[in-house]
Short mmCIF file of N, CA, C and O in Angstrom, two decimals:
data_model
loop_
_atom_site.label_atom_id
_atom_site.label_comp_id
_atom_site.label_asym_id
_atom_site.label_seq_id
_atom_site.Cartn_x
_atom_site.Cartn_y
_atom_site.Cartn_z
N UNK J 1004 16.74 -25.23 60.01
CA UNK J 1004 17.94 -24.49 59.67
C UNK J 1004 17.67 -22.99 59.60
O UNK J 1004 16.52 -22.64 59.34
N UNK J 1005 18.62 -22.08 59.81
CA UNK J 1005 18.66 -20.79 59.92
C UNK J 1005 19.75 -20.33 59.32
O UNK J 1005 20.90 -20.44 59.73
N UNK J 1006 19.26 -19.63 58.01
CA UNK J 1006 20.23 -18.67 57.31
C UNK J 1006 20.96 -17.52 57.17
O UNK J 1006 20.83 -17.18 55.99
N UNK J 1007 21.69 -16.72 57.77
CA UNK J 1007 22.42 -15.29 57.64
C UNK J 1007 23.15 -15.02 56.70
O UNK J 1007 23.99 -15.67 56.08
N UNK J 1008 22.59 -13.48 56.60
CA UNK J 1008 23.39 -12.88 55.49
C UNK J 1008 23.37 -11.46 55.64
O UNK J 1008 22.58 -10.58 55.28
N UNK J 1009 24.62 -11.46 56.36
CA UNK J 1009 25.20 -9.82 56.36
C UNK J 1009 25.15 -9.28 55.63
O UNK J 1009 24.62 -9.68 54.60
N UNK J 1010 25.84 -7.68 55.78
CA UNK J 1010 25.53 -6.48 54.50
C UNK J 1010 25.97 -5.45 55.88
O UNK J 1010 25.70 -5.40 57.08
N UNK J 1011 27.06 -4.49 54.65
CA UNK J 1011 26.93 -2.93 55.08
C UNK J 1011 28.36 -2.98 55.88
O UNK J 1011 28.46 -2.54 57.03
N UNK J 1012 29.21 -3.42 55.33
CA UNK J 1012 30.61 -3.85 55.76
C UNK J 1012 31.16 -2.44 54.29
O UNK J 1012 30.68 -1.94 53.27
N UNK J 1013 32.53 -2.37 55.20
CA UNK J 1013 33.38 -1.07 54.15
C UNK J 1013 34.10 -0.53 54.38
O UNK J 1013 34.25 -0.76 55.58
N UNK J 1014 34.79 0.13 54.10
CA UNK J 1014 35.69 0.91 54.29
C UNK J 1014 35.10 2.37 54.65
O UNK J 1014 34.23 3.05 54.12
N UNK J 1015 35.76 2.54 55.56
CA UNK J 1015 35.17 4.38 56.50
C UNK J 1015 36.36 5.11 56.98
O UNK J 1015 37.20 4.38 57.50
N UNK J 1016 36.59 6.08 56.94
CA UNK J 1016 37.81 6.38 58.13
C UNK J 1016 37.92 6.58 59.32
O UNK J 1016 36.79 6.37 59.76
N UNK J 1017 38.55 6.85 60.12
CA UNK J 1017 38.15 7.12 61.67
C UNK J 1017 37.46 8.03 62.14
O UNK J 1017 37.62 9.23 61.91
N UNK J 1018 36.49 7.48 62.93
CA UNK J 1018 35.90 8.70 63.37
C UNK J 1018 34.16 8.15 62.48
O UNK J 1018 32.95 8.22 62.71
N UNK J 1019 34.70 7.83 61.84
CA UNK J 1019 33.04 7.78 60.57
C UNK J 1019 31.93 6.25 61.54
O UNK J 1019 32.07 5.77 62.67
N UNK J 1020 31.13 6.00 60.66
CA UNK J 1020 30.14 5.29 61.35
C UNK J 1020 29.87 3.97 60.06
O UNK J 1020 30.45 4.07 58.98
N UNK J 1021 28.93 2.78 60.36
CA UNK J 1021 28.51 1.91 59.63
C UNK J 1021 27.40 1.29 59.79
O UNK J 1021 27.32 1.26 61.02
N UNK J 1022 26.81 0.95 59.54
CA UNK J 1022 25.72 0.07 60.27
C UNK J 1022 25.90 -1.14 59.16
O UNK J 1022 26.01 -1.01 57.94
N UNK J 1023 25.88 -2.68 60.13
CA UNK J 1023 25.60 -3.47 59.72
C UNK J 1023 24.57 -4.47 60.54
O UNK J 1023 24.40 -4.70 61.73
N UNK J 1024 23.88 -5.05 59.12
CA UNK J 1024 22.34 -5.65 59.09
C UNK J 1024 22.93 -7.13 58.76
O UNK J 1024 23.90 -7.40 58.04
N UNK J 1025 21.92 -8.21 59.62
CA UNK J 1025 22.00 -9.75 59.52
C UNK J 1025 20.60 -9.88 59.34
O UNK J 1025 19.88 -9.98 60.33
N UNK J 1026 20.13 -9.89 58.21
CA UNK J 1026 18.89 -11.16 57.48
C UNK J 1026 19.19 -12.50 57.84
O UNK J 1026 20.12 -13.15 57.36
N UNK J 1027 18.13 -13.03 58.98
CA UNK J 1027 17.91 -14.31 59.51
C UNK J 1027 16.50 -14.73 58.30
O UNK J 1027 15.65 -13.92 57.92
N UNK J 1028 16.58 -16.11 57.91
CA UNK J 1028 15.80 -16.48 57.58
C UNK J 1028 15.38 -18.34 57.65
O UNK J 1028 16.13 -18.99 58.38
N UNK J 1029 14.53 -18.92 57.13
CA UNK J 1029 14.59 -19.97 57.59
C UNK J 1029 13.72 -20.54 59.13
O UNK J 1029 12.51 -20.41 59.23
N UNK J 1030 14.18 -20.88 59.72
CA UNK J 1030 13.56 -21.12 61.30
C UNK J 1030 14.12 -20.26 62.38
O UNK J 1030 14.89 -20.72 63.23
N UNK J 1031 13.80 -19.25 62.35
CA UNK J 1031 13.87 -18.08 63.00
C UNK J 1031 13.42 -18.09 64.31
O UNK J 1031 14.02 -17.68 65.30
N UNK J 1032 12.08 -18.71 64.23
CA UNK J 1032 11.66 -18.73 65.29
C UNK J 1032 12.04 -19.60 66.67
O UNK J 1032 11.50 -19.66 67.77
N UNK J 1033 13.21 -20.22 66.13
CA UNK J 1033 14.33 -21.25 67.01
C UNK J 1033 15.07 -20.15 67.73
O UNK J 1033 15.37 -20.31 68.91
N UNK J 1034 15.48 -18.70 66.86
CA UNK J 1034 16.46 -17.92 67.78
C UNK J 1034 16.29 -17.42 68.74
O UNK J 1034 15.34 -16.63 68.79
N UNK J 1035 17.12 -17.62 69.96
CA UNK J 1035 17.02 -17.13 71.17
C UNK J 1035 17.97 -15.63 71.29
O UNK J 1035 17.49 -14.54 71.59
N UNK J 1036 19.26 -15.89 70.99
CA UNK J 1036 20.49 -14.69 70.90
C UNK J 1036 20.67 -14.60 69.43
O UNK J 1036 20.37 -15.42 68.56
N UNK J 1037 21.26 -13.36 69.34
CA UNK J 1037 21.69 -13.01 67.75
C UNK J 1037 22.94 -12.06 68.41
O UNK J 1037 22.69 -11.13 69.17
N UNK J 1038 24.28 -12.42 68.02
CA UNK J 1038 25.34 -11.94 68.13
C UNK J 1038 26.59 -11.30 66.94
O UNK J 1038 26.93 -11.90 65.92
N UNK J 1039 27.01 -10.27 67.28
CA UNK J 1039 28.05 -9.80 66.00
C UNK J 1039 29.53 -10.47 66.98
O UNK J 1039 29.93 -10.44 68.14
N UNK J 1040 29.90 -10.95 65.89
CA UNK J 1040 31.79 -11.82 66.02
C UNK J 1040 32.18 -10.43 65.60
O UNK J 1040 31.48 -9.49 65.23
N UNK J 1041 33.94 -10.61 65.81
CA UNK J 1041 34.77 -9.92 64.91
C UNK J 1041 36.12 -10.50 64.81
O UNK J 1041 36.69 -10.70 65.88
N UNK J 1042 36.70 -10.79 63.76
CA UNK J 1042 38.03 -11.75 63.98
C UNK J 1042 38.80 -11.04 62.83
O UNK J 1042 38.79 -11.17 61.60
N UNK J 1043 39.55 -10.16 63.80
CA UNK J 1043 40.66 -9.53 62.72
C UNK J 1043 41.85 -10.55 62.54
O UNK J 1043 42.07 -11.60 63.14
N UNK J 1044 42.79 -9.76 61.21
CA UNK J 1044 43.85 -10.42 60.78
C UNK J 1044 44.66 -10.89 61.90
O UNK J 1044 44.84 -10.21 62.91
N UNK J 1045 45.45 -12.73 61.61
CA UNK J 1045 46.01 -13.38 62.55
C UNK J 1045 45.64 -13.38 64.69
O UNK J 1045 46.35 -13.54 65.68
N UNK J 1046 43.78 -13.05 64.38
CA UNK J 1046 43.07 -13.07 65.65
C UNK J 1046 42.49 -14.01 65.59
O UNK J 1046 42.45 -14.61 64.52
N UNK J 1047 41.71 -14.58 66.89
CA UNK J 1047 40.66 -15.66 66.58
C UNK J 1047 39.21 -14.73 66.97
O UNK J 1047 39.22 -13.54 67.27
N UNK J 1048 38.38 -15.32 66.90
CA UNK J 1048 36.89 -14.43 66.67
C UNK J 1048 36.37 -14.22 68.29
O UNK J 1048 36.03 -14.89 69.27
N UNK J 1049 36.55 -12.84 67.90
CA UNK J 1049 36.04 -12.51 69.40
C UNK J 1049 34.57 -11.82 69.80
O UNK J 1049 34.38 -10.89 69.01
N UNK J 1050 33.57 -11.94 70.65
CA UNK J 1050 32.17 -11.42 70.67
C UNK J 1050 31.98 -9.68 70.91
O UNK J 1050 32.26 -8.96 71.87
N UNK J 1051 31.51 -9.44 69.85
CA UNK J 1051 30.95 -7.68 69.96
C UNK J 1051 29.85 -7.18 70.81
O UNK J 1051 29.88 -6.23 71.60
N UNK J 1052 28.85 -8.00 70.53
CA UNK J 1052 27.74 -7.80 71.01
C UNK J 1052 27.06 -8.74 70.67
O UNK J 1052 27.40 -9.37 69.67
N UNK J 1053 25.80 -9.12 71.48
CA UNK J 1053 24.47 -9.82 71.54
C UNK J 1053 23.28 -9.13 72.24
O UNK J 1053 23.32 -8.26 73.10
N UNK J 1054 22.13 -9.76 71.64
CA UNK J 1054 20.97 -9.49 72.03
C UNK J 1054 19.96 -10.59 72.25
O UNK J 1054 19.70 -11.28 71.27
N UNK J 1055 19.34 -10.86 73.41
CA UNK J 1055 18.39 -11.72 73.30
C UNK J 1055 17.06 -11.49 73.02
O UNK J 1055 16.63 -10.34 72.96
N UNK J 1056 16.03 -12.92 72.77
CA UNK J 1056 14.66 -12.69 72.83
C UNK J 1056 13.99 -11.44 73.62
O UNK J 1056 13.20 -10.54 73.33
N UNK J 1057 14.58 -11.76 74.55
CA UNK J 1057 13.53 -10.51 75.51
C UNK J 1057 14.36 -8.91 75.44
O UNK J 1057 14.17 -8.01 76.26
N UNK J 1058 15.58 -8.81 73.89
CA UNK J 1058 15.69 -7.25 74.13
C UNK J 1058 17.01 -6.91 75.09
O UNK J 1058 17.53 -5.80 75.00
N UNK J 1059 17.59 -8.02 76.13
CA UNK J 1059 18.82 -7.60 76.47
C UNK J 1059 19.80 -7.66 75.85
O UNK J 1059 19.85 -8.64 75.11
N UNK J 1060 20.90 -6.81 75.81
CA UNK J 1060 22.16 -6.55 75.13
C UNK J 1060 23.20 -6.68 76.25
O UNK J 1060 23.24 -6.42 77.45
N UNK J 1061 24.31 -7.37 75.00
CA UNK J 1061 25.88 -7.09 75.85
C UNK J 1061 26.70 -6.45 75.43
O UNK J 1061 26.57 -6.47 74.21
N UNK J 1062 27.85 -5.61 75.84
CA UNK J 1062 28.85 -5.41 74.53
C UNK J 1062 30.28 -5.66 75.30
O UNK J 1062 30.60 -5.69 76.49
N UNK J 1063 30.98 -5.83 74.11
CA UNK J 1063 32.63 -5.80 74.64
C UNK J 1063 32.86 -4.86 75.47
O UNK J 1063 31.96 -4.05 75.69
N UNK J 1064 34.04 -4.73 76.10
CA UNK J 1064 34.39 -3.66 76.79
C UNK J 1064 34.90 -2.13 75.75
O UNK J 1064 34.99 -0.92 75.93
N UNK J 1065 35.17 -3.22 74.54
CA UNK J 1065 36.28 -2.07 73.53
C UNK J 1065 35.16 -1.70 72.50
O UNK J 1065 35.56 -1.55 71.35
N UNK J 1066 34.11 -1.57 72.67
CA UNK J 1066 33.16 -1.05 71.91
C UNK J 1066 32.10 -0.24 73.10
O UNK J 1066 31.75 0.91 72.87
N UNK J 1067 31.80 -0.73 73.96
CA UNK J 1067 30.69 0.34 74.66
C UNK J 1067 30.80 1.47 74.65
O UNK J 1067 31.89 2.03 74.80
N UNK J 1068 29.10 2.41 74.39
CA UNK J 1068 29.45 3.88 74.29
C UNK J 1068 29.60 3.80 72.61
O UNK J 1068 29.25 4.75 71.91
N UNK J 1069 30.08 2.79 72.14
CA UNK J 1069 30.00 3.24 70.37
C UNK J 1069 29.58 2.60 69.74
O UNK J 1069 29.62 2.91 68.55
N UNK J 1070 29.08 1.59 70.04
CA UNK J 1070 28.35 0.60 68.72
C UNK J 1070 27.04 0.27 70.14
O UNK J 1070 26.97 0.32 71.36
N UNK J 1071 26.10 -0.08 68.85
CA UNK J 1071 24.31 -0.74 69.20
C UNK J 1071 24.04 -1.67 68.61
O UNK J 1071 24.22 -1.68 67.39
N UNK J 1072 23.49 -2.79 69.30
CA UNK J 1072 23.02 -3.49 68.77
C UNK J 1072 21.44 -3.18 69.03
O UNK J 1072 21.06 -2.52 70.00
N UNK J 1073 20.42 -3.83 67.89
CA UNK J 1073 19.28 -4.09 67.90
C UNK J 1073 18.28 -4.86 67.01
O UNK J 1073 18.68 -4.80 65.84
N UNK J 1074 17.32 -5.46 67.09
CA UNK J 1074 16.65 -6.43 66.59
C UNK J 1074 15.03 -5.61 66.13
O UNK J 1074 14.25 -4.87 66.72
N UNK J 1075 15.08 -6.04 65.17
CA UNK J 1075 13.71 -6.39 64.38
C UNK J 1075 13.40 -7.80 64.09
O UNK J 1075 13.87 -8.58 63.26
N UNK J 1076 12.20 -7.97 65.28
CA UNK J 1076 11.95 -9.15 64.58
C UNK J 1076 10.85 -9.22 63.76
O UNK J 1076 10.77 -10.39 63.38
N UNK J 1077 10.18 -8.71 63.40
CA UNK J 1077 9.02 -8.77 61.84
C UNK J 1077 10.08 -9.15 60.77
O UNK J 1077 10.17 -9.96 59.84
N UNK J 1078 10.79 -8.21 61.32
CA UNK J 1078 11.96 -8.05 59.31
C UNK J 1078 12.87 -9.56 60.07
O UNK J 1078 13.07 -10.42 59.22
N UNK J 1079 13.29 -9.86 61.23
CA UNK J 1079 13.52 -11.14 61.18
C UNK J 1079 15.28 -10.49 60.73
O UNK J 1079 15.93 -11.24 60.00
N UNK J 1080 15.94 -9.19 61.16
CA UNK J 1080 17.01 -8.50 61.29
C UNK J 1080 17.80 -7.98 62.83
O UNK J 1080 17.37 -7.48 63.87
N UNK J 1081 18.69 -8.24 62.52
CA UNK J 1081 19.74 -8.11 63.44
C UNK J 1081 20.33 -6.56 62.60
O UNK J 1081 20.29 -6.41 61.38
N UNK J 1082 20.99 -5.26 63.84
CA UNK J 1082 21.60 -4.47 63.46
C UNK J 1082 22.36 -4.25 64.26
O UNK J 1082 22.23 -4.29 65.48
N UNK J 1083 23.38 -3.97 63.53
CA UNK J 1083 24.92 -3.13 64.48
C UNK J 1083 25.27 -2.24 63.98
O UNK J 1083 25.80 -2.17 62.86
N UNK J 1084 24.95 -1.05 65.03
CA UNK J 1084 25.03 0.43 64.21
C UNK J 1084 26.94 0.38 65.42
O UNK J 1084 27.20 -0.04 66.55
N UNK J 1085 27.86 1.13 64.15
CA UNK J 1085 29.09 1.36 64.56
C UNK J 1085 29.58 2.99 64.76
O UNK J 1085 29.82 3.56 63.69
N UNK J 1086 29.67 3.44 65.43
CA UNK J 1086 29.83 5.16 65.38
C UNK J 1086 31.23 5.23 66.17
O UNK J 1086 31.49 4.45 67.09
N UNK J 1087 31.96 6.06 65.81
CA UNK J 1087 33.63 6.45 66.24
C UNK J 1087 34.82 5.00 66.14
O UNK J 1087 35.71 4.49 66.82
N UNK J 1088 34.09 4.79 64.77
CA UNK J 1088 35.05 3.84 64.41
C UNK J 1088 36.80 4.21 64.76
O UNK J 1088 37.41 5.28 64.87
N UNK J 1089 37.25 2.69 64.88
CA UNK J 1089 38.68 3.35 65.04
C UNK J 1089 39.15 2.05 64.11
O UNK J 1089 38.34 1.27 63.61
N UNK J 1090 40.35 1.96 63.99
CA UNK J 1090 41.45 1.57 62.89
C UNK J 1090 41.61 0.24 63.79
O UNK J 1090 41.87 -0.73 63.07
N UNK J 1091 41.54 -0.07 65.11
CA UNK J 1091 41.63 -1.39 65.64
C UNK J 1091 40.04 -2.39 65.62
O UNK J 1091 39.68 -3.29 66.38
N UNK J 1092 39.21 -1.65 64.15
CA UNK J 1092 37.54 -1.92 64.70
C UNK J 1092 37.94 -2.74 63.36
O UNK J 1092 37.01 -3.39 62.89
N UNK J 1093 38.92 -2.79 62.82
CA UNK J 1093 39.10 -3.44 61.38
C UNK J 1093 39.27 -4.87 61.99
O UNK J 1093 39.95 -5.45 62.85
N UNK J 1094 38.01 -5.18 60.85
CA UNK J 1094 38.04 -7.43 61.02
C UNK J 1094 36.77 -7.40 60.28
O UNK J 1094 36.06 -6.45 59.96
N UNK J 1095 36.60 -9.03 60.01
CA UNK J 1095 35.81 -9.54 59.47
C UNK J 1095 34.14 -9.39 60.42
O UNK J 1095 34.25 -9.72 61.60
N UNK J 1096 33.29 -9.12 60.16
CA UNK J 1096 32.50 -9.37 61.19
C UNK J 1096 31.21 -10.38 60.76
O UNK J 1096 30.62 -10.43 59.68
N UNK J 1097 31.03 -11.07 61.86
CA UNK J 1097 30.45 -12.27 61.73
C UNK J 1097 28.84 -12.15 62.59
O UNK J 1097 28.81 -11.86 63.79
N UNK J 1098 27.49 -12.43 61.73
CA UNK J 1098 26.76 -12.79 62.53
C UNK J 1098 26.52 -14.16 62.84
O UNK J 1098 26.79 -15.10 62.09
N UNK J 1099 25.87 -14.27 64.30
CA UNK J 1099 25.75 -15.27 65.05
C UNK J 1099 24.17 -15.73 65.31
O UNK J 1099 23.40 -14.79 65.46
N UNK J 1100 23.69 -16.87 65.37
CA UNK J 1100 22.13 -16.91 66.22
C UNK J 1100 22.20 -18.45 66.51
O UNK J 1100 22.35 -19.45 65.80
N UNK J 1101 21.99 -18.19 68.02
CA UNK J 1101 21.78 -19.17 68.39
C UNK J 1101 20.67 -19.80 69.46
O UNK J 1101 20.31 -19.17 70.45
N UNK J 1102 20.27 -20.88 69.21
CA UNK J 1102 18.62 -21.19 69.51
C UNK J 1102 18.78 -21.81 70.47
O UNK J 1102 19.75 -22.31 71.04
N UNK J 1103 17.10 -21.73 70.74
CA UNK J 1103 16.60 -22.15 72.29
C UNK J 1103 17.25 -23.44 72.24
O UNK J 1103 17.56 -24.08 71.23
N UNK J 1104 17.44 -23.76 73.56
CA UNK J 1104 17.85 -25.24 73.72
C UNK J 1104 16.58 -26.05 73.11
O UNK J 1104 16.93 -26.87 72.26
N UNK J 1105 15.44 -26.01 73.30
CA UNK J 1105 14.85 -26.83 73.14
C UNK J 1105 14.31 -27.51 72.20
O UNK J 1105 13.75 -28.61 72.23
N UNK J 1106 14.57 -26.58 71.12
CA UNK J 1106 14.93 -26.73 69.29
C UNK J 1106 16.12 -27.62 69.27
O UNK J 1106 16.03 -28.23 68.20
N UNK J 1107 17.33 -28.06 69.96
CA UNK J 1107 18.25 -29.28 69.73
C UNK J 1107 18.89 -28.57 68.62
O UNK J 1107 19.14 -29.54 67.89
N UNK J 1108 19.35 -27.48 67.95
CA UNK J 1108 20.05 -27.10 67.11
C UNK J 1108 21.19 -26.52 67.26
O UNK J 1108 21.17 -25.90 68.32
N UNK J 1109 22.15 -26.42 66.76
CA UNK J 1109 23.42 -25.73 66.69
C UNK J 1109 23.10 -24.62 66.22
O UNK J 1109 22.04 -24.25 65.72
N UNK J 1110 24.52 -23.83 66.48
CA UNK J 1110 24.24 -22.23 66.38
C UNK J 1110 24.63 -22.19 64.62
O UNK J 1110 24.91 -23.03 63.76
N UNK J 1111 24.45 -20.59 64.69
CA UNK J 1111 24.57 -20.71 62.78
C UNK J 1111 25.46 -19.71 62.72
O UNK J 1111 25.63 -18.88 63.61
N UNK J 1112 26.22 -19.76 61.37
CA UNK J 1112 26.90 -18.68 61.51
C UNK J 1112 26.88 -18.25 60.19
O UNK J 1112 26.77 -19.15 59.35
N UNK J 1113 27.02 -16.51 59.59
CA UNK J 1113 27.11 -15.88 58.45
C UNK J 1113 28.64 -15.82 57.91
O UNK J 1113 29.72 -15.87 58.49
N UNK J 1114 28.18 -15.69 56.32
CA UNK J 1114 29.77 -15.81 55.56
C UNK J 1114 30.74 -14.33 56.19
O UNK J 1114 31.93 -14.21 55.88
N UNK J 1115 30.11 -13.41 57.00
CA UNK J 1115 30.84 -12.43 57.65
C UNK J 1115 31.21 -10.87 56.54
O UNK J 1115 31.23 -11.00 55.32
N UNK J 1116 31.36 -10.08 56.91
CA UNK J 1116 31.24 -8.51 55.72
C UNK J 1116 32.74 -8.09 56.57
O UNK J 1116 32.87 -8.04 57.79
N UNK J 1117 33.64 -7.85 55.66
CA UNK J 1117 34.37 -6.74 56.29
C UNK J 1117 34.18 -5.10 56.38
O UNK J 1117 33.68 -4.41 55.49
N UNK J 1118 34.59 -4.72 57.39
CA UNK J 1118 34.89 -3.74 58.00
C UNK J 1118 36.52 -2.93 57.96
O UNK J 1118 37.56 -3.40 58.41
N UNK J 1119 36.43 -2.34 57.66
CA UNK J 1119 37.88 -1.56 57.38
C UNK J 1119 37.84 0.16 58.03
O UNK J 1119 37.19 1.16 57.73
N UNK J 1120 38.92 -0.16 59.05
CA UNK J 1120 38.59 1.74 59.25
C UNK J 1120 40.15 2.34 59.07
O UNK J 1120 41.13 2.15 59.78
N UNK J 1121 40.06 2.74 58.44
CA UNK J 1121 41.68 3.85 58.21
C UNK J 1121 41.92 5.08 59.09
O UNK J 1121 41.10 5.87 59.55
N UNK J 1122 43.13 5.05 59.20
CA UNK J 1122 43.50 6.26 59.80
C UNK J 1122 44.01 7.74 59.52
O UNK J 1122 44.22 8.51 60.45
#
């Protein structure tokens, strides 16, 4: 099993920045991808970004150019640095990790931090 636990969710105004951190713990060494969700009010959860084992990244279309993802794996952390927040960046955000196939495990998911950006 593999545990997450976000942090660094808040309220900012536009324009301002955030970084949020996912503490993986547990069997870590199962994770292949580590991904940020975001599922704003009356949305269903849509993908921000991911990163895999070997260091590649994806991002939405409505974030590139302003948010990073990146991994530590000693600290066994996931980060999503957010810069030129905007007021449509407001939702819950959710980390994700999900493991090699060959571990036979399901993906995991965190209780999620909100994010709030005002205008």
């Amino acid at each position: 099993q593999v545990q997450l636990v976000e942090s660094g969710g808040g309220l900012v105004q536009a324009g301002g920045s955030l970084r949020l951190s996912c503490a993986a713990s547990g069997s870590t060494y199962s994770i292949n991808v580590y991904s940020w969700y975001r599922q704003a009010p009356g949305s269903g959860r849509d993908l921000v970004s991911s990163i895999d084992s070997g260091g590649s990244t994806n991002y939405a279309d409505s974030v590139k150019g302003r948010f990073t993802i990146s991994r530590d794996n000693a600290k066994n952390t996931v980060y999503l640095q957010m810069n030129s927040l905007k007021p449509e960046d407001t939702a819950i955000y959710y980390c994700n990790a999900d493991p090699f196939r060959r571990y036979g495990l399901h993906e995991f998911w965190g209780q999620g931090t909100q994010v709030t950006v005002s205008s």
